Amino acid sequence: MTSREERIADFIEAFRVEPGSKVELSEDFDPAYRGTVRKKKKGRQLLAEGIDMLAEYQTRLYAQHSHGVLVVLQALDAGGKDGTIRHVMTGVNPQGVDVHGFKVPSSVELDHDYLWRYQQQLPRRGAITIFNRSHYEEVLVVRVHPELLERQNLPHSARGKGMWRRRYHEINEWERTLSRNGTKIVKLFLNLSNEEQRTRFLRRIDLADHNWKFSSADVREREYWDDYQRAFSKMLSNTSTEWAPWYVIPADRKWYARIAAAAVIANALMEIDPQFPTIDKGAHNALMDIKKTLEAQSPEGAAPDPFEAG
């Protein structure tokens, strides 16, 4: 491991939810945390470095074509999911990145099991897919609003006592299967404070060009703040695994959240360590024959191979 890789691994350790640990979100993770990065200017430099690393590793991921990366983004409203995607992924090739947002399920989706619609959007090999909200809504918003279960037309055996424990287990096993088959899962929870959310909502109201972002439904959901905090704590406690750990990203400072998210994604790619494919001796000899043919076609005065000449 290089010194750069070690620094990134050390940096993100503060955000990792240790598998098997019990999390109390309000006590264990500070939304305003910024570690040793105290200045926004320094943060911009670190983010730029992280973006460069992501671009480098994405190219290798695409070329190797054996793994896909699934980035799961969860947060309360105004948590910064869209901005994180926009800033962190700004340097990567858009052909290798897909973003899927999951709204209220359609009638077709409700006619299948709760993981079905997420299964349809998983990353292909060599690509990065971002879930802007994800299958974890099924143990978050559905848990806070249990009346939503009625729309899922579940059999009686799938409801009642032990339902949430079963769902945690099902999600963990689904992710384990994906991991074993080449999908690297990166789970980011953007941890926003109540006061910062209030401030961001006011900003959306006060700034005309932000009005479109505001929804009265978001404010109504604030009434369930404590319920969501409990649901998040249970989710983090029950679904942070060795193969797909959660990272709780301090989100009160947008610039810091973006650095942290970029570092976690970069670390995941470094763990895959994708490499450019190599060719065997026969293929190499064939390339050299083709090279000789192309060199022989060079016009008078031009270098047979301008790259070799340089």
mmCIF file of C-alpha atoms in Angstrom:
data_model
loop_
_atom_site.group_PDB
_atom_site.id
_atom_site.type_symbol
_atom_site.label_atom_id
_atom_site.label_comp_id
_atom_site.label_asym_id
_atom_site.label_seq_id
_atom_site.Cartn_x
_atom_site.Cartn_y
_atom_site.Cartn_z
ATOM 1 C CA MET A 1 0.000 0.000 0.000
ATOM 2 C CA THR A 2 1.379 3.418 -0.976
ATOM 3 C CA SER A 3 1.513 6.376 1.378
ATOM 4 C CA ARG A 4 -1.367 7.975 -0.544
ATOM 5 C CA GLU A 5 -3.530 4.895 -0.100
ATOM 6 C CA GLU A 6 -2.630 4.700 3.585
ATOM 7 C CA ARG A 7 -3.603 8.352 4.121
ATOM 8 C CA ILE A 8 -6.984 7.805 2.501
ATOM 9 C CA ALA A 9 -7.631 4.614 4.472
ATOM 10 C CA ASP A 10 -6.744 6.410 7.725
ATOM 11 C CA PHE A 11 -8.867 9.447 6.808
ATOM 12 C CA ILE A 12 -12.084 7.488 6.210
ATOM 13 C CA GLU A 13 -11.741 5.267 9.278
ATOM 14 C CA ALA A 14 -13.548 7.894 11.395
ATOM 15 C CA PHE A 15 -16.654 7.490 9.237
ATOM 16 C CA ARG A 16 -16.824 3.701 9.124
ATOM 17 C CA VAL A 17 -19.498 1.862 11.068
ATOM 18 C CA GLU A 18 -17.810 -1.167 12.554
ATOM 19 C CA PRO A 19 -19.773 -4.280 11.561
ATOM 20 C CA GLY A 20 -21.651 -5.686 14.537
ATOM 21 C CA SER A 21 -21.553 -2.436 16.504
ATOM 22 C CA LYS A 22 -24.655 -0.768 17.913
ATOM 23 C CA VAL A 23 -25.076 2.782 16.653
ATOM 24 C CA GLU A 24 -26.806 5.685 18.335
ATOM 25 C CA LEU A 25 -26.540 8.234 15.561
ATOM 26 C CA SER A 26 -26.893 11.360 17.709
ATOM 27 C CA GLU A 27 -24.186 10.150 20.106
ATOM 28 C CA ASP A 28 -21.710 8.373 17.844
ATOM 29 C CA PHE A 29 -21.415 10.661 14.813
ATOM 30 C CA ASP A 30 -21.146 14.452 14.725
ATOM 31 C CA PRO A 31 -22.688 16.073 11.599
ATOM 32 C CA ALA A 32 -20.267 18.999 11.987
ATOM 33 C CA TYR A 33 -17.113 16.891 12.295
ATOM 34 C CA ARG A 34 -14.200 17.939 10.090
ATOM 35 C CA GLY A 35 -11.198 16.223 11.650
ATOM 36 C CA THR A 36 -7.893 17.865 10.782
ATOM 37 C CA VAL A 37 -9.220 19.597 7.668
ATOM 38 C CA ARG A 38 -10.069 22.965 9.165
ATOM 39 C CA LYS A 39 -10.029 25.233 6.114
ATOM 40 C CA LYS A 40 -12.354 25.167 3.111
ATOM 41 C CA LYS A 41 -9.462 26.143 0.808
ATOM 42 C CA LYS A 42 -7.517 23.057 1.868
ATOM 43 C CA GLY A 43 -10.691 21.070 1.368
ATOM 44 C CA ARG A 44 -10.933 22.187 -2.261
ATOM 45 C CA GLN A 45 -7.386 20.971 -2.899
ATOM 46 C CA LEU A 46 -8.130 17.582 -1.344
ATOM 47 C CA LEU A 47 -11.342 17.231 -3.331
ATOM 48 C CA ALA A 48 -9.489 17.995 -6.571
ATOM 49 C CA GLU A 49 -6.934 15.295 -5.738
ATOM 50 C CA GLY A 50 -9.712 12.840 -4.970
ATOM 51 C CA ILE A 51 -11.475 13.574 -8.247
ATOM 52 C CA ASP A 52 -8.235 12.975 -10.159
ATOM 53 C CA MET A 53 -7.833 9.623 -8.420
ATOM 54 C CA LEU A 54 -11.402 8.626 -9.236
ATOM 55 C CA ALA A 55 -10.852 9.439 -12.904
ATOM 56 C CA GLU A 56 -7.688 7.334 -12.977
ATOM 57 C CA TYR A 57 -9.252 4.339 -11.269
ATOM 58 C CA GLN A 58 -12.470 4.556 -13.264
ATOM 59 C CA THR A 59 -10.500 4.175 -16.500
ATOM 60 C CA ARG A 60 -8.794 1.080 -15.120
ATOM 61 C CA LEU A 61 -12.094 -0.301 -13.798
ATOM 62 C CA TYR A 62 -13.634 0.033 -17.258
ATOM 63 C CA ALA A 63 -10.647 -1.538 -18.967
ATOM 64 C CA GLN A 64 -10.419 -4.520 -16.609
ATOM 65 C CA HIS A 65 -14.173 -5.124 -16.963
ATOM 66 C CA SER A 66 -14.548 -7.581 -14.093
ATOM 67 C CA HIS A 67 -16.069 -5.470 -11.312
ATOM 68 C CA GLY A 68 -18.876 -2.967 -10.974
ATOM 69 C CA VAL A 69 -19.210 -0.351 -8.221
ATOM 70 C CA LEU A 70 -22.517 0.448 -6.553
ATOM 71 C CA VAL A 71 -22.557 3.686 -4.555
ATOM 72 C CA VAL A 72 -25.531 3.876 -2.191
ATOM 73 C CA LEU A 73 -26.400 7.417 -1.055
ATOM 74 C CA GLN A 74 -28.841 7.897 1.801
ATOM 75 C CA ALA A 75 -29.748 11.110 3.582
ATOM 76 C CA LEU A 76 -32.648 13.118 4.855
ATOM 77 C CA ASP A 77 -34.056 15.853 2.612
ATOM 78 C CA ALA A 78 -31.509 18.640 1.931
ATOM 79 C CA GLY A 79 -28.723 16.281 3.001
ATOM 80 C CA GLY A 80 -26.679 17.076 -0.105
ATOM 81 C CA LYS A 81 -27.029 13.933 -2.202
ATOM 82 C CA ASP A 82 -27.362 15.732 -5.551
ATOM 83 C CA GLY A 83 -24.474 18.099 -4.825
ATOM 84 C CA THR A 84 -22.264 15.228 -3.714
ATOM 85 C CA ILE A 85 -22.902 13.389 -6.974
ATOM 86 C CA ARG A 86 -22.310 16.510 -9.059
ATOM 87 C CA HIS A 87 -19.040 17.533 -7.396
ATOM 88 C CA VAL A 88 -17.466 14.168 -6.623
ATOM 89 C CA MET A 89 -18.120 12.593 -10.017
ATOM 90 C CA THR A 90 -17.283 15.681 -12.049
ATOM 91 C CA GLY A 91 -13.984 14.297 -13.356
ATOM 92 C CA VAL A 92 -15.070 10.825 -14.403
ATOM 93 C CA ASN A 93 -16.157 9.681 -17.844
ATOM 94 C CA PRO A 94 -19.973 10.010 -17.928
ATOM 95 C CA GLN A 95 -20.186 6.934 -20.164
ATOM 96 C CA GLY A 96 -19.056 4.837 -17.204
ATOM 97 C CA VAL A 97 -21.420 6.270 -14.580
ATOM 98 C CA ASP A 98 -25.171 5.806 -14.135
ATOM 99 C CA VAL A 99 -27.318 7.571 -11.536
ATOM 100 C CA HIS A 100 -30.692 6.225 -10.479
ATOM 101 C CA GLY A 101 -33.126 7.967 -8.156
ATOM 102 C CA PHE A 102 -35.945 5.922 -6.679
ATOM 103 C CA LYS A 103 -39.238 7.666 -6.103
ATOM 104 C CA VAL A 104 -42.616 6.227 -5.107
ATOM 105 C CA PRO A 105 -42.779 2.689 -6.581
ATOM 106 C CA SER A 106 -44.983 2.138 -9.623
ATOM 107 C CA SER A 107 -47.786 -0.408 -9.780
ATOM 108 C CA VAL A 108 -45.489 -2.734 -11.761
ATOM 109 C CA GLU A 109 -42.765 -2.443 -9.104
ATOM 110 C CA LEU A 110 -45.280 -3.079 -6.338
ATOM 111 C CA ASP A 111 -46.236 -6.316 -8.061
ATOM 112 C CA HIS A 112 -42.735 -7.665 -7.299
ATOM 113 C CA ASP A 113 -40.686 -8.152 -4.153
ATOM 114 C CA TYR A 114 -39.281 -4.975 -2.608
ATOM 115 C CA LEU A 115 -35.746 -5.529 -3.963
ATOM 116 C CA TRP A 116 -36.838 -6.171 -7.552
ATOM 117 C CA ARG A 117 -36.706 -2.615 -8.856
ATOM 118 C CA TYR A 118 -33.230 -2.081 -7.412
ATOM 119 C CA GLN A 119 -31.965 -5.311 -8.951
ATOM 120 C CA GLN A 120 -32.867 -3.939 -12.398
ATOM 121 C CA GLN A 121 -30.485 -0.982 -12.043
ATOM 122 C CA LEU A 122 -27.314 -2.609 -10.707
ATOM 123 C CA PRO A 123 -23.974 -1.625 -12.292
ATOM 124 C CA ARG A 124 -22.633 -3.520 -15.271
ATOM 125 C CA ARG A 125 -19.045 -4.738 -15.124
ATOM 126 C CA GLY A 126 -16.600 -1.888 -15.564
ATOM 127 C CA ALA A 127 -19.132 0.768 -14.531
ATOM 128 C CA ILE A 128 -20.115 2.828 -11.489
ATOM 129 C CA THR A 129 -23.781 3.140 -10.550
ATOM 130 C CA ILE A 130 -25.064 5.587 -7.951
ATOM 131 C CA PHE A 131 -28.339 4.982 -6.135
ATOM 132 C CA ASN A 132 -29.705 8.376 -5.073
ATOM 133 C CA ARG A 133 -31.823 6.841 -2.328
ATOM 134 C CA SER A 134 -31.891 3.094 -2.489
ATOM 135 C CA HIS A 135 -33.214 -0.215 -1.224
ATOM 136 C CA TYR A 136 -32.647 1.173 2.269
ATOM 137 C CA GLU A 137 -35.794 3.244 1.875
ATOM 138 C CA GLU A 138 -37.521 -0.091 2.543
ATOM 139 C CA VAL A 139 -36.274 -0.022 6.151
ATOM 140 C CA LEU A 140 -36.366 3.761 6.582
ATOM 141 C CA VAL A 141 -39.335 5.649 5.148
ATOM 142 C CA VAL A 142 -41.421 2.461 5.145
ATOM 143 C CA ARG A 143 -40.541 1.898 8.794
ATOM 144 C CA VAL A 144 -41.358 5.494 9.742
ATOM 145 C CA HIS A 145 -44.580 5.308 7.707
ATOM 146 C CA PRO A 146 -45.759 1.694 8.099
ATOM 147 C CA GLU A 147 -48.974 2.503 6.225
ATOM 148 C CA LEU A 148 -46.850 2.306 3.055
ATOM 149 C CA LEU A 149 -46.639 -1.446 3.587
ATOM 150 C CA GLU A 150 -50.301 -1.740 2.632
ATOM 151 C CA ARG A 151 -49.457 -0.776 -0.948
ATOM 152 C CA GLN A 152 -46.933 -3.625 -1.177
ATOM 153 C CA ASN A 153 -49.682 -6.274 -0.953
ATOM 154 C CA LEU A 154 -47.512 -8.505 1.203
ATOM 155 C CA PRO A 155 -48.726 -11.917 2.365
ATOM 156 C CA HIS A 156 -49.515 -12.164 6.055
ATOM 157 C CA SER A 157 -46.391 -14.257 6.681
ATOM 158 C CA ALA A 158 -44.164 -11.363 5.503
ATOM 159 C CA ARG A 159 -45.580 -8.909 8.045
ATOM 160 C CA GLY A 160 -45.785 -8.653 11.777
ATOM 161 C CA LYS A 161 -43.227 -9.474 14.435
ATOM 162 C CA GLY A 162 -39.663 -9.822 13.192
ATOM 163 C CA MET A 163 -40.348 -8.182 9.835
ATOM 164 C CA TRP A 164 -37.637 -5.543 10.068
ATOM 165 C CA ARG A 165 -35.076 -8.029 11.349
ATOM 166 C CA ARG A 166 -35.868 -10.231 8.353
ATOM 167 C CA ARG A 167 -35.499 -7.330 5.953
ATOM 168 C CA TYR A 168 -32.090 -6.429 7.364
ATOM 169 C CA HIS A 169 -31.031 -10.045 6.900
ATOM 170 C CA GLU A 170 -32.404 -10.199 3.348
ATOM 171 C CA ILE A 171 -30.623 -6.981 2.365
ATOM 172 C CA ASN A 172 -27.357 -8.189 3.897
ATOM 173 C CA GLU A 173 -27.532 -11.496 2.045
ATOM 174 C CA TRP A 174 -28.470 -9.796 -1.232
ATOM 175 C CA GLU A 175 -25.466 -7.496 -0.898
ATOM 176 C CA ARG A 176 -23.251 -10.447 0.020
ATOM 177 C CA THR A 177 -24.285 -12.197 -3.204
ATOM 178 C CA LEU A 178 -23.570 -9.066 -5.246
ATOM 179 C CA SER A 179 -20.183 -8.668 -3.571
ATOM 180 C CA ARG A 180 -19.175 -12.268 -4.262
ATOM 181 C CA ASN A 181 -20.043 -11.770 -7.924
ATOM 182 C CA GLY A 182 -17.939 -8.667 -8.500
ATOM 183 C CA THR A 183 -20.057 -5.728 -7.329
ATOM 184 C CA LYS A 184 -18.234 -3.486 -4.872
ATOM 185 C CA ILE A 185 -20.814 -1.805 -2.617
ATOM 186 C CA VAL A 186 -20.046 1.624 -1.158
ATOM 187 C CA LYS A 187 -22.664 2.839 1.326
ATOM 188 C CA LEU A 188 -22.680 6.511 2.304
ATOM 189 C CA PHE A 189 -25.065 8.067 4.806
ATOM 190 C CA LEU A 190 -24.912 11.870 4.711
ATOM 191 C CA ASN A 191 -25.467 12.829 8.340
ATOM 192 C CA LEU A 192 -27.202 16.212 8.615
ATOM 193 C CA SER A 193 -28.167 18.045 11.813
ATOM 194 C CA ASN A 194 -31.686 19.265 12.471
ATOM 195 C CA GLU A 195 -30.598 22.906 12.515
ATOM 196 C CA GLU A 196 -28.615 22.642 9.290
ATOM 197 C CA GLN A 197 -31.603 21.079 7.541
ATOM 198 C CA ARG A 198 -33.802 23.943 8.760
ATOM 199 C CA THR A 199 -31.291 26.478 7.426
ATOM 200 C CA ARG A 200 -31.091 24.788 4.036
ATOM 201 C CA PHE A 201 -34.867 24.740 3.725
ATOM 202 C CA LEU A 202 -34.964 28.484 4.445
ATOM 203 C CA ARG A 203 -32.299 29.041 1.800
ATOM 204 C CA ARG A 204 -34.447 27.229 -0.745
ATOM 205 C CA ILE A 205 -37.312 29.580 0.115
ATOM 206 C CA ASP A 206 -35.283 32.810 0.226
ATOM 207 C CA LEU A 207 -33.310 32.286 -3.007
ATOM 208 C CA ALA A 208 -35.512 32.482 -6.091
ATOM 209 C CA ASP A 209 -33.311 30.154 -8.119
ATOM 210 C CA HIS A 210 -33.636 27.533 -5.358
ATOM 211 C CA ASN A 211 -37.420 27.651 -5.002
ATOM 212 C CA TRP A 212 -37.835 24.699 -7.336
ATOM 213 C CA LYS A 213 -35.973 22.508 -4.845
ATOM 214 C CA PHE A 214 -38.419 23.198 -2.054
ATOM 215 C CA SER A 215 -41.290 20.878 -1.240
ATOM 216 C CA SER A 216 -43.754 21.321 1.576
ATOM 217 C CA ALA A 217 -43.667 17.531 1.964
ATOM 218 C CA ASP A 218 -40.012 17.832 3.043
ATOM 219 C CA VAL A 219 -41.022 20.105 5.908
ATOM 220 C CA ARG A 220 -43.800 17.744 6.943
ATOM 221 C CA GLU A 221 -41.225 14.962 7.191
ATOM 222 C CA ARG A 222 -39.301 17.078 9.748
ATOM 223 C CA GLU A 223 -42.079 16.232 12.181
ATOM 224 C CA TYR A 224 -40.742 12.676 12.119
ATOM 225 C CA TRP A 225 -37.130 13.674 12.811
ATOM 226 C CA ASP A 226 -36.748 11.517 15.916
ATOM 227 C CA ASP A 227 -38.375 8.550 14.192
ATOM 228 C CA TYR A 228 -35.930 8.835 11.303
ATOM 229 C CA GLN A 229 -32.968 9.113 13.658
ATOM 230 C CA ARG A 230 -34.016 5.867 15.321
ATOM 231 C CA ALA A 231 -34.578 4.199 11.937
ATOM 232 C CA PHE A 232 -31.157 5.337 10.698
ATOM 233 C CA SER A 233 -29.503 4.088 13.886
ATOM 234 C CA LYS A 234 -31.107 0.650 13.514
ATOM 235 C CA MET A 235 -30.206 0.514 9.811
ATOM 236 C CA LEU A 236 -26.559 1.324 10.509
ATOM 237 C CA SER A 237 -26.410 -1.158 13.396
ATOM 238 C CA ASN A 238 -27.950 -4.023 11.455
ATOM 239 C CA THR A 239 -26.621 -3.614 7.910
ATOM 240 C CA SER A 240 -22.995 -2.510 8.222
ATOM 241 C CA THR A 241 -21.152 -5.671 7.182
ATOM 242 C CA GLU A 242 -17.616 -6.673 6.317
ATOM 243 C CA TRP A 243 -18.557 -6.931 2.644
ATOM 244 C CA ALA A 244 -20.599 -3.699 2.590
ATOM 245 C CA PRO A 245 -19.863 -1.394 5.552
ATOM 246 C CA TRP A 246 -21.643 1.894 6.090
ATOM 247 C CA TYR A 247 -19.776 5.210 6.193
ATOM 248 C CA VAL A 248 -21.440 8.054 8.067
ATOM 249 C CA ILE A 249 -20.394 11.254 6.291
ATOM 250 C CA PRO A 250 -20.535 14.512 8.311
ATOM 251 C CA ALA A 251 -22.795 16.627 6.091
ATOM 252 C CA ASP A 252 -23.268 19.972 7.856
ATOM 253 C CA ARG A 253 -20.388 21.386 5.789
ATOM 254 C CA LYS A 254 -20.998 20.542 2.152
ATOM 255 C CA TRP A 255 -17.343 20.939 1.168
ATOM 256 C CA TYR A 256 -16.224 18.485 3.831
ATOM 257 C CA ALA A 257 -18.937 15.975 2.961
ATOM 258 C CA ARG A 258 -17.740 15.951 -0.643
ATOM 259 C CA ILE A 259 -14.122 15.334 0.372
ATOM 260 C CA ALA A 260 -15.192 12.480 2.643
ATOM 261 C CA ALA A 261 -17.455 10.892 0.029
ATOM 262 C CA ALA A 262 -14.751 11.104 -2.645
ATOM 263 C CA ALA A 263 -12.233 9.510 -0.275
ATOM 264 C CA VAL A 264 -14.525 6.574 0.555
ATOM 265 C CA ILE A 265 -15.295 5.906 -3.123
ATOM 266 C CA ALA A 266 -11.615 6.222 -4.059
ATOM 267 C CA ASN A 267 -10.685 3.793 -1.287
ATOM 268 C CA ALA A 268 -13.179 1.254 -2.613
ATOM 269 C CA LEU A 269 -11.632 1.472 -6.065
ATOM 270 C CA MET A 270 -8.164 1.108 -4.597
ATOM 271 C CA GLU A 271 -9.300 -2.056 -2.827
ATOM 272 C CA ILE A 272 -10.418 -3.473 -6.180
ATOM 273 C CA ASP A 273 -7.114 -2.251 -7.668
ATOM 274 C CA PRO A 274 -8.209 -2.680 -11.296
ATOM 275 C CA GLN A 275 -5.432 -3.070 -13.863
ATOM 276 C CA PHE A 276 -5.184 -2.506 -17.592
ATOM 277 C CA PRO A 277 -5.392 -5.868 -19.382
ATOM 278 C CA THR A 278 -2.188 -7.334 -20.792
ATOM 279 C CA ILE A 279 -1.928 -9.365 -23.980
ATOM 280 C CA ASP A 280 -0.128 -12.645 -24.563
ATOM 281 C CA LYS A 281 3.009 -13.089 -26.688
ATOM 282 C CA GLY A 282 1.094 -14.128 -29.800
ATOM 283 C CA ALA A 283 -1.138 -11.056 -29.703
ATOM 284 C CA HIS A 284 1.892 -8.842 -29.066
ATOM 285 C CA ASN A 285 3.703 -10.260 -32.108
ATOM 286 C CA ALA A 286 0.593 -9.631 -34.217
ATOM 287 C CA LEU A 287 0.567 -6.006 -33.058
ATOM 288 C CA MET A 288 4.212 -5.595 -34.039
ATOM 289 C CA ASP A 289 3.441 -6.888 -37.546
ATOM 290 C CA ILE A 290 0.603 -4.381 -37.865
ATOM 291 C CA LYS A 291 2.907 -1.641 -36.592
ATOM 292 C CA LYS A 292 5.457 -2.407 -39.321
ATOM 293 C CA THR A 293 2.708 -2.155 -41.953
ATOM 294 C CA LEU A 294 1.550 1.225 -40.616
ATOM 295 C CA GLU A 295 5.130 2.543 -40.423
ATOM 296 C CA ALA A 296 5.690 1.563 -44.038
ATOM 297 C CA GLN A 297 2.688 3.723 -45.013
ATOM 298 C CA SER A 298 4.156 6.944 -43.586
ATOM 299 C CA PRO A 299 4.376 9.795 -46.168
ATOM 300 C CA GLU A 300 7.718 11.231 -47.210
ATOM 301 C CA GLY A 301 9.240 13.392 -44.499
ATOM 302 C CA ALA A 302 6.990 12.065 -41.716
ATOM 303 C CA ALA A 303 8.252 9.946 -38.874
ATOM 304 C CA PRO A 304 7.223 6.293 -39.311
ATOM 305 C CA ASP A 305 6.025 6.302 -35.691
ATOM 306 C CA PRO A 306 5.583 9.834 -34.275
ATOM 307 C CA PHE A 307 5.062 8.504 -30.741
ATOM 308 C CA GLU A 308 8.301 6.546 -30.791
ATOM 309 C CA ALA A 309 10.143 9.506 -32.304
ATOM 310 C CA GLY A 310 8.897 11.785 -29.518
#
